[in-house]
Every structure is written in C-alpha cells, then in structure tokens.
PDB file of C-alpha atoms in Angstrom:
ATOM      1  CA  MET O  21      -7.942  19.356  49.762  1.00  0.00           C
ATOM      2  CA  THR O  22     -11.394  19.586  48.263  1.00  0.00           C
ATOM      3  CA  THR O  23     -13.329  17.060  46.376  1.00  0.00           C
ATOM      4  CA  THR O  24     -12.919  19.175  43.181  1.00  0.00           C
ATOM      5  CA  ARG O  25      -9.103  19.644  43.490  1.00  0.00           C
ATOM      6  CA  ARG O  26      -8.723  16.056  44.349  1.00  0.00           C
ATOM      7  CA  ALA O  27     -10.491  15.109  41.041  1.00  0.00           C
ATOM      8  CA  LEU O  28      -8.466  17.565  38.990  1.00  0.00           C
ATOM      9  CA  LEU O  29      -5.134  16.259  40.456  1.00  0.00           C
ATOM     10  CA  LYS O  30      -6.218  12.642  39.565  1.00  0.00           C
ATOM     11  CA  ALA O  31      -7.105  13.731  36.075  1.00  0.00           C
ATOM     12  CA  ALA O  32      -3.629  15.622  35.687  1.00  0.00           C
ATOM     13  CA  LEU O  33      -1.809  12.393  36.762  1.00  0.00           C
ATOM     14  CA  VAL O  34      -3.732   9.895  34.473  1.00  0.00           C
ATOM     15  CA  SER O  35      -3.656  12.406  31.350  1.00  0.00           C
ATOM     16  CA  PRO O  36      -1.521  11.380  28.474  1.00  0.00           C
ATOM     17  CA  LEU O  37      -0.353  15.129  28.117  1.00  0.00           C
ATOM     18  CA  ALA O  38       0.713  15.198  31.625  1.00  0.00           C
ATOM     19  CA  CYS O  39       2.218  11.712  31.636  1.00  0.00           C
ATOM     20  CA  PRO O  40       4.698  10.890  28.633  1.00  0.00           C
ATOM     21  CA  ALA O  41       4.676   7.136  29.714  1.00  0.00           C
ATOM     22  CA  THR O  42       0.891   6.986  29.263  1.00  0.00           C
ATOM     23  CA  ALA O  43       1.236   8.354  25.941  1.00  0.00           C
ATOM     24  CA  THR O  44       4.053   5.686  24.963  1.00  0.00           C
ATOM     25  CA  LEU O  45       1.939   3.125  26.365  1.00  0.00           C
ATOM     26  CA  ALA O  46      -1.100   4.294  24.140  1.00  0.00           C
ATOM     27  CA  GLN O  47       1.279   4.238  21.178  1.00  0.00           C
ATOM     28  CA  GLY O  48       2.597   0.886  22.136  1.00  0.00           C
ATOM     29  CA  ASN O  49      -1.099  -0.487  22.060  1.00  0.00           C
ATOM     30  CA  TRP O  50      -1.511   0.863  18.500  1.00  0.00           C
ATOM     31  CA  PRO O  51      -3.997  -0.155  17.181  1.00  0.00           C
ATOM     32  CA  GLN O  52      -7.022  -0.457  19.280  1.00  0.00           C
ATOM     33  CA  ARG O  53      -9.622   0.143  16.409  1.00  0.00           C
ATOM     34  CA  ALA O  54      -9.553   0.319  12.448  1.00  0.00           C
ATOM     35  CA  VAL O  55      -6.863   1.966  10.471  1.00  0.00           C
ATOM     36  CA  ARG O  56      -7.994   4.086   7.410  1.00  0.00           C
ATOM     37  CA  LEU O  57      -5.593   4.073   4.529  1.00  0.00           C
ATOM     38  CA  ILE O  58      -6.102   6.835   2.249  1.00  0.00           C
ATOM     39  CA  VAL O  59      -5.514   5.836  -1.494  1.00  0.00           C
ATOM     40  CA  PRO O  60      -5.095   8.929  -3.463  1.00  0.00           C
ATOM     41  CA  PHE O  61      -6.254   7.325  -6.787  1.00  0.00           C
ATOM     42  CA  ALA O  62      -9.581   5.701  -8.254  1.00  0.00           C
ATOM     43  CA  ALA O  63     -10.642   2.316  -7.068  1.00  0.00           C
ATOM     44  CA  GLY O  64      -9.772  -0.479  -9.547  1.00  0.00           C
ATOM     45  CA  GLY O  65      -6.655   0.974 -10.725  1.00  0.00           C
ATOM     46  CA  PRO O  66      -3.148  -0.568 -10.074  1.00  0.00           C
ATOM     47  CA  SER O  67      -2.295   1.293  -7.119  1.00  0.00           C
ATOM     48  CA  ASP O  68      -5.849   0.420  -5.423  1.00  0.00           C
ATOM     49  CA  VAL O  69      -5.163  -3.202  -6.306  1.00  0.00           C
ATOM     50  CA  LEU O  70      -1.844  -3.225  -4.452  1.00  0.00           C
ATOM     51  CA  ALA O  71      -3.076  -1.137  -1.448  1.00  0.00           C
ATOM     52  CA  ARG O  72      -5.864  -3.401  -0.796  1.00  0.00           C
ATOM     53  CA  ALA O  73      -3.600  -6.402  -0.999  1.00  0.00           C
ATOM     54  CA  PHE O  74      -1.462  -4.728   1.543  1.00  0.00           C
ATOM     55  CA  GLY O  75      -4.279  -3.667   3.649  1.00  0.00           C
ATOM     56  CA  LYS O  76      -5.679  -7.248   4.021  1.00  0.00           C
ATOM     57  CA  GLN O  77      -2.295  -8.445   4.981  1.00  0.00           C
ATOM     58  CA  LEU O  78      -1.691  -5.508   7.429  1.00  0.00           C
ATOM     59  CA  ALA O  79      -5.014  -6.242   9.141  1.00  0.00           C
ATOM     60  CA  ASP O  80      -4.060  -9.863   9.604  1.00  0.00           C
ATOM     61  CA  VAL O  81      -0.845  -8.651  11.332  1.00  0.00           C
ATOM     62  CA  ILE O  82      -2.091  -5.845  13.641  1.00  0.00           C
ATOM     63  CA  GLY O  83      -5.491  -7.536  14.370  1.00  0.00           C
ATOM     64  CA  GLN O  84      -7.728  -4.580  13.506  1.00  0.00           C
ATOM     65  CA  PRO O  85      -9.455  -3.744  10.307  1.00  0.00           C
ATOM     66  CA  VAL O  86      -7.726  -1.495   7.527  1.00  0.00           C
ATOM     67  CA  VAL O  87     -10.396   0.482   5.548  1.00  0.00           C
ATOM     68  CA  ILE O  88      -9.319   1.721   2.254  1.00  0.00           C
ATOM     69  CA  ASP O  89     -10.537   5.214   1.334  1.00  0.00           C
ATOM     70  CA  ASN O  90     -10.050   6.116  -2.264  1.00  0.00           C
ATOM     71  CA  ARG O  91      -9.638   9.859  -2.613  1.00  0.00           C
ATOM     72  CA  SER O  92      -8.588  10.747  -5.978  1.00  0.00           C
ATOM     73  CA  GLY O  93      -7.909  13.898  -7.879  1.00  0.00           C
ATOM     74  CA  ALA O  94      -5.037  16.213  -8.802  1.00  0.00           C
ATOM     75  CA  GLY O  95      -2.503  13.589  -9.529  1.00  0.00           C
ATOM     76  CA  GLY O  96      -3.049  12.027  -5.878  1.00  0.00           C
ATOM     77  CA  ALA O  97      -2.761  15.421  -4.102  1.00  0.00           C
ATOM     78  CA  ILE O  98      -5.948  15.559  -2.826  1.00  0.00           C
ATOM     79  CA  GLY O  99      -5.817  12.058  -0.942  1.00  0.00           C
ATOM     80  CA  ILE O 100      -2.418  12.703   0.588  1.00  0.00           C
ATOM     81  CA  ASP O 101      -3.362  16.092   1.615  1.00  0.00           C
ATOM     82  CA  MET O 102      -6.057  14.504   3.784  1.00  0.00           C
ATOM     83  CA  ALA O 103      -3.677  12.215   5.370  1.00  0.00           C
ATOM     84  CA  ALA O 104      -1.433  15.072   5.917  1.00  0.00           C
ATOM     85  CA  LYS O 105      -4.107  16.983   7.889  1.00  0.00           C
ATOM     86  CA  ALA O 106      -5.320  13.934   9.742  1.00  0.00           C
ATOM     87  CA  ALA O 107      -4.916  13.571  13.555  1.00  0.00           C
ATOM     88  CA  PRO O 108      -1.409  12.324  14.234  1.00  0.00           C
ATOM     89  CA  ASP O 109      -2.694   8.998  16.127  1.00  0.00           C
ATOM     90  CA  GLY O 110      -1.753   6.528  13.445  1.00  0.00           C
ATOM     91  CA  TYR O 111      -5.287   5.935  12.514  1.00  0.00           C
ATOM     92  CA  THR O 112      -5.212   7.680   9.048  1.00  0.00           C
ATOM     93  CA  LEU O 113      -2.478   6.888   6.928  1.00  0.00           C
ATOM     94  CA  GLY O 114      -1.642   7.782   3.274  1.00  0.00           C
ATOM     95  CA  PHE O 115      -0.719   5.518   0.490  1.00  0.00           C
ATOM     96  CA  GLY O 116       2.135   7.722  -0.976  1.00  0.00           C
ATOM     97  CA  HIS O 117       3.602   7.495  -4.514  1.00  0.00           C
ATOM     98  CA  THR O 118       6.553   9.205  -6.466  1.00  0.00           C
ATOM     99  CA  GLY O 119       3.782  11.558  -7.903  1.00  0.00           C
ATOM    100  CA  THR O 120       2.449  12.826  -4.629  1.00  0.00           C
ATOM    101  CA  THR O 121       5.769  13.658  -3.040  1.00  0.00           C
ATOM    102  CA  ALA O 122       8.320  14.380  -5.709  1.00  0.00           C
ATOM    103  CA  ILE O 123       6.382  15.119  -9.233  1.00  0.00           C
ATOM    104  CA  ASN O 124       3.241  17.128  -8.045  1.00  0.00           C
ATOM    105  CA  PRO O 125       5.041  19.858  -6.386  1.00  0.00           C
ATOM    106  CA  HIS O 126       6.807  20.779  -9.483  1.00  0.00           C
ATOM    107  CA  VAL O 127       3.643  20.351 -11.762  1.00  0.00           C
ATOM    108  CA  LEU O 128       0.708  21.499  -9.876  1.00  0.00           C
ATOM    109  CA  GLN O 129      -0.201  25.373  -9.479  1.00  0.00           C
ATOM    110  CA  ARG O 130      -1.434  24.973  -5.888  1.00  0.00           C
ATOM    111  CA  MET O 131       0.083  22.283  -3.760  1.00  0.00           C
ATOM    112  CA  PRO O 132      -2.004  21.911  -0.868  1.00  0.00           C
ATOM    113  CA  TYR O 133       0.833  20.502   1.150  1.00  0.00           C
ATOM    114  CA  ASP O 134       4.378  20.470   1.256  1.00  0.00           C
ATOM    115  CA  PRO O 135       5.457  16.734   1.044  1.00  0.00           C
ATOM    116  CA  LEU O 136       9.032  17.724   2.749  1.00  0.00           C
ATOM    117  CA  THR O 137       7.381  19.257   5.677  1.00  0.00           C
ATOM    118  CA  ASP O 138       3.889  18.223   5.966  1.00  0.00           C
ATOM    119  CA  LEU O 139       4.366  14.182   5.944  1.00  0.00           C
ATOM    120  CA  ALA O 140       5.912  11.733   8.160  1.00  0.00           C
ATOM    121  CA  PRO O 141       7.509   9.139   6.038  1.00  0.00           C
ATOM    122  CA  ILE O 142       7.146   5.634   7.218  1.00  0.00           C
ATOM    123  CA  THR O 143       8.490   3.145   4.542  1.00  0.00           C
ATOM    124  CA  PRO O 144       8.264   2.420   0.871  1.00  0.00           C
ATOM    125  CA  ILE O 145       6.628  -0.913   0.268  1.00  0.00           C
ATOM    126  CA  VAL O 146       7.205  -1.546  -3.344  1.00  0.00           C
ATOM    127  CA  SER O 147       9.366  -0.136  -6.097  1.00  0.00           C
ATOM    128  CA  TYR O 148       8.840  -0.261  -9.878  1.00  0.00           C
ATOM    129  CA  ALA O 149       9.893   1.416 -13.026  1.00  0.00           C
ATOM    130  CA  ASN O 150       8.428   2.200 -16.428  1.00  0.00           C
ATOM    131  CA  VAL O 151       9.072   0.212 -19.452  1.00  0.00           C
ATOM    132  CA  LEU O 152       9.773   1.560 -22.946  1.00  0.00           C
ATOM    133  CA  VAL O 153       7.591  -0.736 -25.418  1.00  0.00           C
ATOM    134  CA  VAL O 154       6.915  -0.051 -29.019  1.00  0.00           C
ATOM    135  CA  ASN O 155       4.413  -1.643 -31.406  1.00  0.00           C
ATOM    136  CA  ALA O 156       5.430  -5.026 -32.755  1.00  0.00           C
ATOM    137  CA  ASN O 157       5.498  -3.435 -36.473  1.00  0.00           C
ATOM    138  CA  VAL O 158       8.027  -0.604 -35.378  1.00  0.00           C
ATOM    139  CA  PRO O 159      11.359  -1.675 -36.979  1.00  0.00           C
ATOM    140  CA  ALA O 160      13.400  -1.308 -33.862  1.00  0.00           C
ATOM    141  CA  ASN O 161      14.744  -4.097 -31.336  1.00  0.00           C
ATOM    142  CA  THR O 162      16.819  -1.767 -29.296  1.00  0.00           C
ATOM    143  CA  VAL O 163      16.702   1.723 -27.976  1.00  0.00           C
ATOM    144  CA  GLY O 164      19.250   2.970 -30.574  1.00  0.00           C
ATOM    145  CA  GLY O 165      17.484   1.581 -33.312  1.00  0.00           C
ATOM    146  CA  PHE O 166      14.263   3.173 -32.178  1.00  0.00           C
ATOM    147  CA  VAL O 167      16.107   6.586 -31.750  1.00  0.00           C
ATOM    148  CA  GLN O 168      17.412   6.190 -35.186  1.00  0.00           C
ATOM    149  CA  TRP O 169      14.086   5.324 -36.631  1.00  0.00           C
ATOM    150  CA  ALA O 170      12.337   8.405 -34.803  1.00  0.00           C
ATOM    151  CA  LYS O 171      14.884  10.561 -36.446  1.00  0.00           C
ATOM    152  CA  ALA O 172      14.424   9.191 -39.854  1.00  0.00           C
ATOM    153  CA  ASN O 173      10.534   9.365 -39.572  1.00  0.00           C
ATOM    154  CA  PRO O 174       9.767  12.540 -37.395  1.00  0.00           C
ATOM    155  CA  SER O 175       6.186  12.768 -38.496  1.00  0.00           C
ATOM    156  CA  ALA O 176       5.336   9.454 -37.021  1.00  0.00           C
ATOM    157  CA  ALA O 177       7.397   9.698 -33.961  1.00  0.00           C
ATOM    158  CA  THR O 178       5.035  10.141 -31.281  1.00  0.00           C
ATOM    159  CA  PHE O 179       4.563   8.392 -27.701  1.00  0.00           C
ATOM    160  CA  ALA O 180       1.467   7.769 -25.652  1.00  0.00           C
ATOM    161  CA  SER O 181       0.873   8.251 -21.990  1.00  0.00           C
ATOM    162  CA  GLY O 182      -1.461   8.470 -19.205  1.00  0.00           C
ATOM    163  CA  GLY O 183      -1.968  12.427 -19.145  1.00  0.00           C
ATOM    164  CA  ASN O 184       0.179  15.398 -18.767  1.00  0.00           C
ATOM    165  CA  GLY O 185       2.442  15.362 -15.813  1.00  0.00           C
ATOM    166  CA  ALA O 186       2.157  11.313 -15.499  1.00  0.00           C
ATOM    167  CA  THR O 187       5.370   9.355 -14.679  1.00  0.00           C
ATOM    168  CA  ASN O 188       4.869   7.725 -18.284  1.00  0.00           C
ATOM    169  CA  HIS O 189       4.880  11.536 -19.816  1.00  0.00           C
ATOM    170  CA  LEU O 190       7.866  12.486 -18.085  1.00  0.00           C
ATOM    171  CA  ALA O 191       9.876   9.494 -19.269  1.00  0.00           C
ATOM    172  CA  GLY O 192       9.104  10.268 -22.800  1.00  0.00           C
ATOM    173  CA  GLU O 193      10.150  13.861 -22.226  1.00  0.00           C
ATOM    174  CA  LEU O 194      13.283  12.850 -20.575  1.00  0.00           C
ATOM    175  CA  LEU O 195      13.986  10.149 -23.375  1.00  0.00           C
ATOM    176  CA  LYS O 196      13.829  13.004 -25.987  1.00  0.00           C
ATOM    177  CA  ALA O 197      16.227  15.228 -23.802  1.00  0.00           C
ATOM    178  CA  LEU O 198      18.704  12.459 -23.425  1.00  0.00           C
ATOM    179  CA  THR O 199      18.672  11.146 -26.904  1.00  0.00           C
ATOM    180  CA  GLY O 200      17.591  14.176 -29.180  1.00  0.00           C
ATOM    181  CA  ALA O 201      14.511  11.861 -30.720  1.00  0.00           C
ATOM    182  CA  PRO O 202      11.718  14.122 -31.977  1.00  0.00           C
ATOM    183  CA  LEU O 203       8.856  12.409 -30.106  1.00  0.00           C
ATOM    184  CA  VAL O 204       5.648  14.339 -29.981  1.00  0.00           C
ATOM    185  CA  HIS O 205       3.410  13.565 -26.763  1.00  0.00           C
ATOM    186  CA  ILE O 206      -0.145  12.220 -27.082  1.00  0.00           C
ATOM    187  CA  PRO O 207      -1.835  12.262 -23.716  1.00  0.00           C
ATOM    188  CA  TYR O 208      -4.715   9.989 -22.946  1.00  0.00           C
ATOM    189  CA  ARG O 209      -7.184   9.863 -20.015  1.00  0.00           C
ATOM    190  CA  GLY O 210      -5.230   7.051 -18.422  1.00  0.00           C
ATOM    191  CA  SER O 211      -2.773   4.588 -19.645  1.00  0.00           C
ATOM    192  CA  GLY O 212      -4.933   1.804 -20.264  1.00  0.00           C
ATOM    193  CA  PRO O 213      -6.525   3.798 -23.574  1.00  0.00           C
ATOM    194  CA  ALA O 214      -2.790   4.770 -24.339  1.00  0.00           C
ATOM    195  CA  MET O 215      -1.673   1.065 -24.487  1.00  0.00           C
ATOM    196  CA  THR O 216      -4.855   0.057 -26.540  1.00  0.00           C
ATOM    197  CA  ASP O 217      -3.510   2.568 -29.207  1.00  0.00           C
ATOM    198  CA  VAL O 218      -0.137   1.338 -29.026  1.00  0.00           C
ATOM    199  CA  ILE O 219      -1.180  -2.093 -29.610  1.00  0.00           C
ATOM    200  CA  ALA O 220      -3.490  -0.967 -32.656  1.00  0.00           C
ATOM    201  CA  GLY O 221      -0.457   0.618 -33.980  1.00  0.00           C
ATOM    202  CA  ASN O 222      -1.879   4.183 -33.866  1.00  0.00           C
ATOM    203  CA  VAL O 223       0.841   5.279 -31.709  1.00  0.00           C
ATOM    204  CA  PRO O 224       4.512   3.638 -32.068  1.00  0.00           C
ATOM    205  CA  CYS O 225       5.425   3.611 -28.290  1.00  0.00           C
ATOM    206  CA  MET O 226       4.721   4.550 -24.712  1.00  0.00           C
ATOM    207  CA  PHE O 227       6.197   3.898 -21.206  1.00  0.00           C
ATOM    208  CA  ASP O 228       4.142   1.674 -18.866  1.00  0.00           C
ATOM    209  CA  ILE O 229       4.711  -0.461 -15.767  1.00  0.00           C
ATOM    210  CA  PRO O 230       5.461  -4.134 -15.784  1.00  0.00           C
ATOM    211  CA  VAL O 231       2.076  -5.382 -14.515  1.00  0.00           C
ATOM    212  CA  THR O 232       0.480  -3.653 -17.658  1.00  0.00           C
ATOM    213  CA  VAL O 233       3.237  -4.690 -19.970  1.00  0.00           C
ATOM    214  CA  VAL O 234       3.842  -8.291 -19.357  1.00  0.00           C
ATOM    215  CA  PRO O 235       0.442  -9.587 -20.684  1.00  0.00           C
ATOM    216  CA  GLN O 236       0.820  -7.593 -23.864  1.00  0.00           C
ATOM    217  CA  LEU O 237       4.633  -8.874 -24.396  1.00  0.00           C
ATOM    218  CA  ALA O 238       3.131 -12.343 -24.137  1.00  0.00           C
ATOM    219  CA  SER O 239       0.871 -11.824 -26.972  1.00  0.00           C
ATOM    220  CA  GLY O 240       3.455 -10.442 -29.210  1.00  0.00           C
ATOM    221  CA  ARG O 241       1.645  -7.055 -30.091  1.00  0.00           C
ATOM    222  CA  ILE O 242       4.328  -5.004 -28.506  1.00  0.00           C
ATOM    223  CA  ARG O 243       8.114  -5.311 -27.712  1.00  0.00           C
ATOM    224  CA  ALA O 244       9.967  -4.308 -24.894  1.00  0.00           C
ATOM    225  CA  LEU O 245      13.298  -2.240 -25.534  1.00  0.00           C
ATOM    226  CA  ALA O 246      14.503  -1.142 -21.898  1.00  0.00           C
ATOM    227  CA  ILE O 247      13.486  -0.646 -18.281  1.00  0.00           C
ATOM    228  CA  LEU O 248      13.826   2.922 -16.924  1.00  0.00           C
ATOM    229  CA  SER O 249      15.475   1.800 -13.576  1.00  0.00           C
ATOM    230  CA  SER O 250      18.888   1.477 -12.006  1.00  0.00           C
ATOM    231  CA  ARG O 251      18.456  -2.220 -12.191  1.00  0.00           C
ATOM    232  CA  ARG O 252      16.564  -4.809 -14.138  1.00  0.00           C
ATOM    233  CA  SER O 253      13.283  -6.131 -13.033  1.00  0.00           C
ATOM    234  CA  SER O 254      12.937  -9.735 -11.605  1.00  0.00           C
ATOM    235  CA  VAL O 255       9.543  -9.821 -13.575  1.00  0.00           C
ATOM    236  CA  LEU O 256      11.159  -8.776 -16.965  1.00  0.00           C
ATOM    237  CA  PRO O 257      14.966 -10.197 -16.479  1.00  0.00           C
ATOM    238  CA  ASP O 258      15.679 -10.230 -20.270  1.00  0.00           C
ATOM    239  CA  VAL O 259      14.946  -6.418 -20.657  1.00  0.00           C
ATOM    240  CA  PRO O 260      18.057  -4.077 -20.351  1.00  0.00           C
ATOM    241  CA  THR O 261      18.267  -1.102 -18.467  1.00  0.00           C
ATOM    242  CA  LEU O 262      18.527   2.248 -20.565  1.00  0.00           C
ATOM    243  CA  ARG O 263      22.121   2.432 -19.243  1.00  0.00           C
ATOM    244  CA  GLU O 264      22.690  -1.168 -20.517  1.00  0.00           C
ATOM    245  CA  ALA O 265      21.268  -0.165 -23.724  1.00  0.00           C
ATOM    246  CA  GLY O 266      23.620   2.870 -23.974  1.00  0.00           C
ATOM    247  CA  PHE O 267      21.775   5.671 -22.690  1.00  0.00           C
ATOM    248  CA  PRO O 268      22.753   6.584 -19.102  1.00  0.00           C
ATOM    249  CA  GLY O 269      20.894   9.325 -17.153  1.00  0.00           C
ATOM    250  CA  PHE O 270      17.626   7.867 -16.355  1.00  0.00           C
ATOM    251  CA  GLU O 271      18.279   6.344 -12.895  1.00  0.00           C
ATOM    252  CA  GLU O 272      20.342   9.692 -12.013  1.00  0.00           C
ATOM    253  CA  ALA O 273      17.140  11.492 -12.736  1.00  0.00           C
ATOM    254  CA  GLY O 274      14.633   9.492 -10.503  1.00  0.00           C
ATOM    255  CA  SER O 275      13.444   6.757 -12.660  1.00  0.00           C
ATOM    256  CA  ASP O 276      12.576   4.300 -10.008  1.00  0.00           C
ATOM    257  CA  LEU O 277       9.006   4.772  -8.818  1.00  0.00           C
ATOM    258  CA  TRP O 278       7.501   3.634  -5.460  1.00  0.00           C
ATOM    259  CA  PHE O 279       4.473   3.250  -3.433  1.00  0.00           C
ATOM    260  CA  GLY O 280       4.591   3.469   0.591  1.00  0.00           C
ATOM    261  CA  LEU O 281       3.345   4.854   3.731  1.00  0.00           C
ATOM    262  CA  VAL O 282       3.166   8.234   4.809  1.00  0.00           C
ATOM    263  CA  GLY O 283       1.342  10.062   7.928  1.00  0.00           C
ATOM    264  CA  PRO O 284       0.799  13.293   9.256  1.00  0.00           C
ATOM    265  CA  ALA O 285       4.077  15.165  10.095  1.00  0.00           C
ATOM    266  CA  GLN O 286       3.264  15.327  13.899  1.00  0.00           C
ATOM    267  CA  LEU O 287       2.861  11.607  14.190  1.00  0.00           C
ATOM    268  CA  PRO O 288       5.091  10.829  17.287  1.00  0.00           C
ATOM    269  CA  ALA O 289       8.287   9.090  16.454  1.00  0.00           C
ATOM    270  CA  ALA O 290       7.569   5.963  18.802  1.00  0.00           C
ATOM    271  CA  LEU O 291       4.365   5.386  16.674  1.00  0.00           C
ATOM    272  CA  VAL O 292       5.911   5.787  13.371  1.00  0.00           C
ATOM    273  CA  GLU O 293       8.550   3.269  14.250  1.00  0.00           C
ATOM    274  CA  ARG O 294       5.649   0.915  15.436  1.00  0.00           C
ATOM    275  CA  ILE O 295       3.841   1.079  12.117  1.00  0.00           C
ATOM    276  CA  HIS O 296       7.064   0.640  10.106  1.00  0.00           C
ATOM    277  CA  GLY O 297       7.930  -2.472  12.121  1.00  0.00           C
ATOM    278  CA  GLN O 298       4.182  -3.850  11.417  1.00  0.00           C
ATOM    279  CA  THR O 299       4.509  -2.970   7.818  1.00  0.00           C
ATOM    280  CA  VAL O 300       8.087  -4.643   7.336  1.00  0.00           C
ATOM    281  CA  LYS O 301       6.515  -7.809   9.034  1.00  0.00           C
ATOM    282  CA  VAL O 302       3.821  -7.759   6.300  1.00  0.00           C
ATOM    283  CA  MET O 303       6.305  -6.929   3.434  1.00  0.00           C
ATOM    284  CA  ARG O 304       8.368 -10.065   4.644  1.00  0.00           C
ATOM    285  CA  SER O 305       5.485 -12.477   4.427  1.00  0.00           C
ATOM    286  CA  ARG O 306       5.389 -15.009   2.112  1.00  0.00           C
ATOM    287  CA  GLU O 307       1.863 -14.127   0.832  1.00  0.00           C
ATOM    288  CA  MET O 308       2.692 -10.689   0.268  1.00  0.00           C
ATOM    289  CA  LEU O 309       5.965 -11.454  -1.465  1.00  0.00           C
ATOM    290  CA  GLU O 310       3.904 -13.507  -3.869  1.00  0.00           C
ATOM    291  CA  THR O 311       1.459 -10.822  -4.426  1.00  0.00           C
ATOM    292  CA  VAL O 312       3.952  -8.375  -5.099  1.00  0.00           C
ATOM    293  CA  LYS O 313       5.685 -10.519  -7.902  1.00  0.00           C
ATOM    294  CA  THR O 314       2.552 -11.355  -9.533  1.00  0.00           C
ATOM    295  CA  MET O 315       1.681  -7.596  -9.780  1.00  0.00           C
ATOM    296  CA  GLY O 316       5.242  -6.869 -11.165  1.00  0.00           C
ATOM    297  CA  TYR O 317       6.560  -4.844  -8.285  1.00  0.00           C
ATOM    298  CA  GLU O 318       9.659  -5.324  -6.190  1.00  0.00           C
ATOM    299  CA  PRO O 319       9.269  -5.312  -2.489  1.00  0.00           C
ATOM    300  CA  TRP O 320      11.314  -2.508  -0.794  1.00  0.00           C
ATOM    301  CA  THR O 321      11.178  -1.033   2.648  1.00  0.00           C
ATOM    302  CA  MET O 322      13.599   1.024   4.770  1.00  0.00           C
ATOM    303  CA  VAL O 323      13.845   2.708   7.923  1.00  0.00           C
ATOM    304  CA  PRO O 324      11.907   5.948   8.389  1.00  0.00           C
ATOM    305  CA  ALA O 325      15.234   8.339   8.447  1.00  0.00           C
ATOM    306  CA  GLU O 326      16.262   6.833   5.238  1.00  0.00           C
ATOM    307  CA  PHE O 327      13.043   7.052   3.471  1.00  0.00           C
ATOM    308  CA  GLN O 328      12.871  10.710   4.607  1.00  0.00           C
ATOM    309  CA  ALA O 329      16.140  11.392   3.032  1.00  0.00           C
ATOM    310  CA  PHE O 330      15.222   9.545   0.042  1.00  0.00           C
ATOM    311  CA  ILE O 331      11.994  11.324  -0.486  1.00  0.00           C
ATOM    312  CA  ARG O 332      14.211  14.589  -0.396  1.00  0.00           C
ATOM    313  CA  ALA O 333      16.444  13.479  -2.862  1.00  0.00           C
ATOM    314  CA  ASP O 334      13.593  11.958  -5.228  1.00  0.00           C
ATOM    315  CA  HIS O 335      11.810  15.468  -4.948  1.00  0.00           C
ATOM    316  CA  ALA O 336      15.093  17.385  -6.362  1.00  0.00           C
ATOM    317  CA  LYS O 337      15.489  14.684  -9.054  1.00  0.00           C
ATOM    318  CA  TRP O 338      12.150  14.559 -10.444  1.00  0.00           C
ATOM    319  CA  GLY O 339      12.232  18.493 -10.252  1.00  0.00           C
ATOM    320  CA  LYS O 340      15.290  18.269 -12.754  1.00  0.00           C
ATOM    321  CA  VAL O 341      12.974  16.101 -14.938  1.00  0.00           C
ATOM    322  CA  VAL O 342       9.935  18.333 -15.076  1.00  0.00           C
ATOM    323  CA  LYS O 343      12.310  21.154 -15.881  1.00  0.00           C
ATOM    324  CA  ALA O 344      13.908  19.375 -18.803  1.00  0.00           C
ATOM    325  CA  SER O 345      10.492  18.102 -19.813  1.00  0.00           C
ATOM    326  CA  GLY O 346       9.303  21.934 -20.331  1.00  0.00           C
ATOM    327  CA  LEU O 347       6.147  21.071 -18.473  1.00  0.00           C
ATOM    328  CA  LYS O 348       4.304  23.982 -17.405  1.00  0.00           C
ATOM    329  CA  ARG O 349       2.415  24.315 -13.877  1.00  0.00           C
ATOM    330  CA  GLY O 350      -1.220  23.700 -14.150  1.00  0.00           C
TER     331      GLY O 350
END
C-alpha cells in the first residue's frame, strides 16, 4: 500500500463523518470554546437583561464563555434567522420568544425562516404574561367595570402598546374581540413610552409585563385588573386571570408568553439533548431562580420534543389572534 493510500485510509478512519462514534464523542465534549447566544432584541431591554443573566449562569455550568450577540430588527426575525442559518455545531444558539416563532410568521410580509422547520427547539426557560393595567383615575376596579366604562365613553377608550404587532397590541385587539369594548389602538415606539403616557393619564390603559408593571403598581399610579394567563402569577398573586374575571378565551388563544433556546434545524439530537440538560441545570439553580423571580418571570423548561409540539400549537393559536385583530402583514 502506498504512503498516500495509507494516509487517506487513516484520515477516513478518524474523520467524524466516517465514524459516528467520533462525532458523538465531539458532541459529548460540547462545549470546547465560547458559545454565541443571539438575542434578537436591542441591548438593555427586558429580554436582553434576562439573556445576560442566563448566559452568565450557563457559562458557569458549561465552563466556557457565553457571548451575548444583540441582533435586533423585524420583531426579532433578523436575529433568529441568523441562528437558524448558523452551523449546526451548538456554538451559535438563538434566544427565541413567542414573537419570533408564533407571531412574526403571521404579521411579516417576508418571513426569512420557517419557525416550524428551520429551527431546533431546545427548551423554554421562562414564561410570563401581559397584565391589563389602567390609570389610577379610571373609574374601574374590575375588567367588567372597565369594559362598561369603555362602552359608555368610546371617545376616551384607547389603549397603548409597544408597537403594531407587539404582544401587548394583540392582547388589546383580543380584548376588543372578546368583550366588544370599543378600544382604539395607539402604538408607541416601545412599551416604556406607552407606560409613561398611561401613568400620566393620556391613555387609559395598556397591557404590559410584570417586571414593568410591579414598580408602577407600588407607586399607586396604575391599577392591575387581570393577567392574561392560564394561571395567576407568583409575582402578582392577587391579580386574577381574565377567566377568573369573567372573560374566558385568552389562554386558549395563546396568552402565555415565553423566552427559550433554539438552534438551527440540523443540530444533532444528541447535542440538542446535551444543551437541554445544561440549560435545565441552570434553571434549577438557586441563583437563577432568584433572578427570574426578581424579573417577574416564571421558570419553565420542557424536553425538546414537547417544546417542538408546543411551538406548533402556539404558532396556530397566535395565528387566530392575529386574524381576529385584523392586523395586516407589513
């Protein structure tokens, strides 16, 4: 046998492509270098703060740096598209969200990826829900009372949101559809400015997440009427769900929101399982549980197969919400 043939044979024997056991071993040794976590929203926002806290804890567990890469735009579609098109080696992951897998496909004119076929779901890490809040001067202490007020004062019945197609916009549209309240949408460039106007009394109500709502509730400048979830929040245990408030339908329509990990579709199953296991370890740590609670989220994980089924169901549910809202693709 020639020297060249011997070299080629040796290379074939040690090649991961020729030897599945070697490939499995490489996956079992993940990670051997830094992992990039693409956050599809701007730095400094709630999702970025959560991702950085998670990334720090994950780095401690896996023994390698986790680099946060903010790639915002198109409601998160730009960043998750990068994750979908990354090499399937576990070194580039996406920080997915309800909007990037369940809402964007129904509201964007050109969706750069298919969340049902182009992504490998790994696990959610937290769930949360929007809370219906009103300015303290609105004469309503219940959802029913607010609906009656809105119907009696249609010219004043507006609601603010963080922008067209945002979850708190769709929540308002769904409330209109379920109650017949004549609410008019006023979009803002983010939920922060929207909340500022609700506090000032320029807009009577909005939907927002607990981490933003709780400090304002403490000040007495707004009042929480209900949470758009299938269950009460541990952060706001005294706030009823909309079903408890007499308006069922929100949980069936996909009201619970989430953040979690996704990778490119071709990510090997063994590697998906390994990343899942390390993530669950992080989410069960005392430090991360305390961090999540402080931020107003509920810790939440599931196995990859369950997460994939959940994403499919979530995609279908939010499609119905978008259709009910009358929102046009843009």
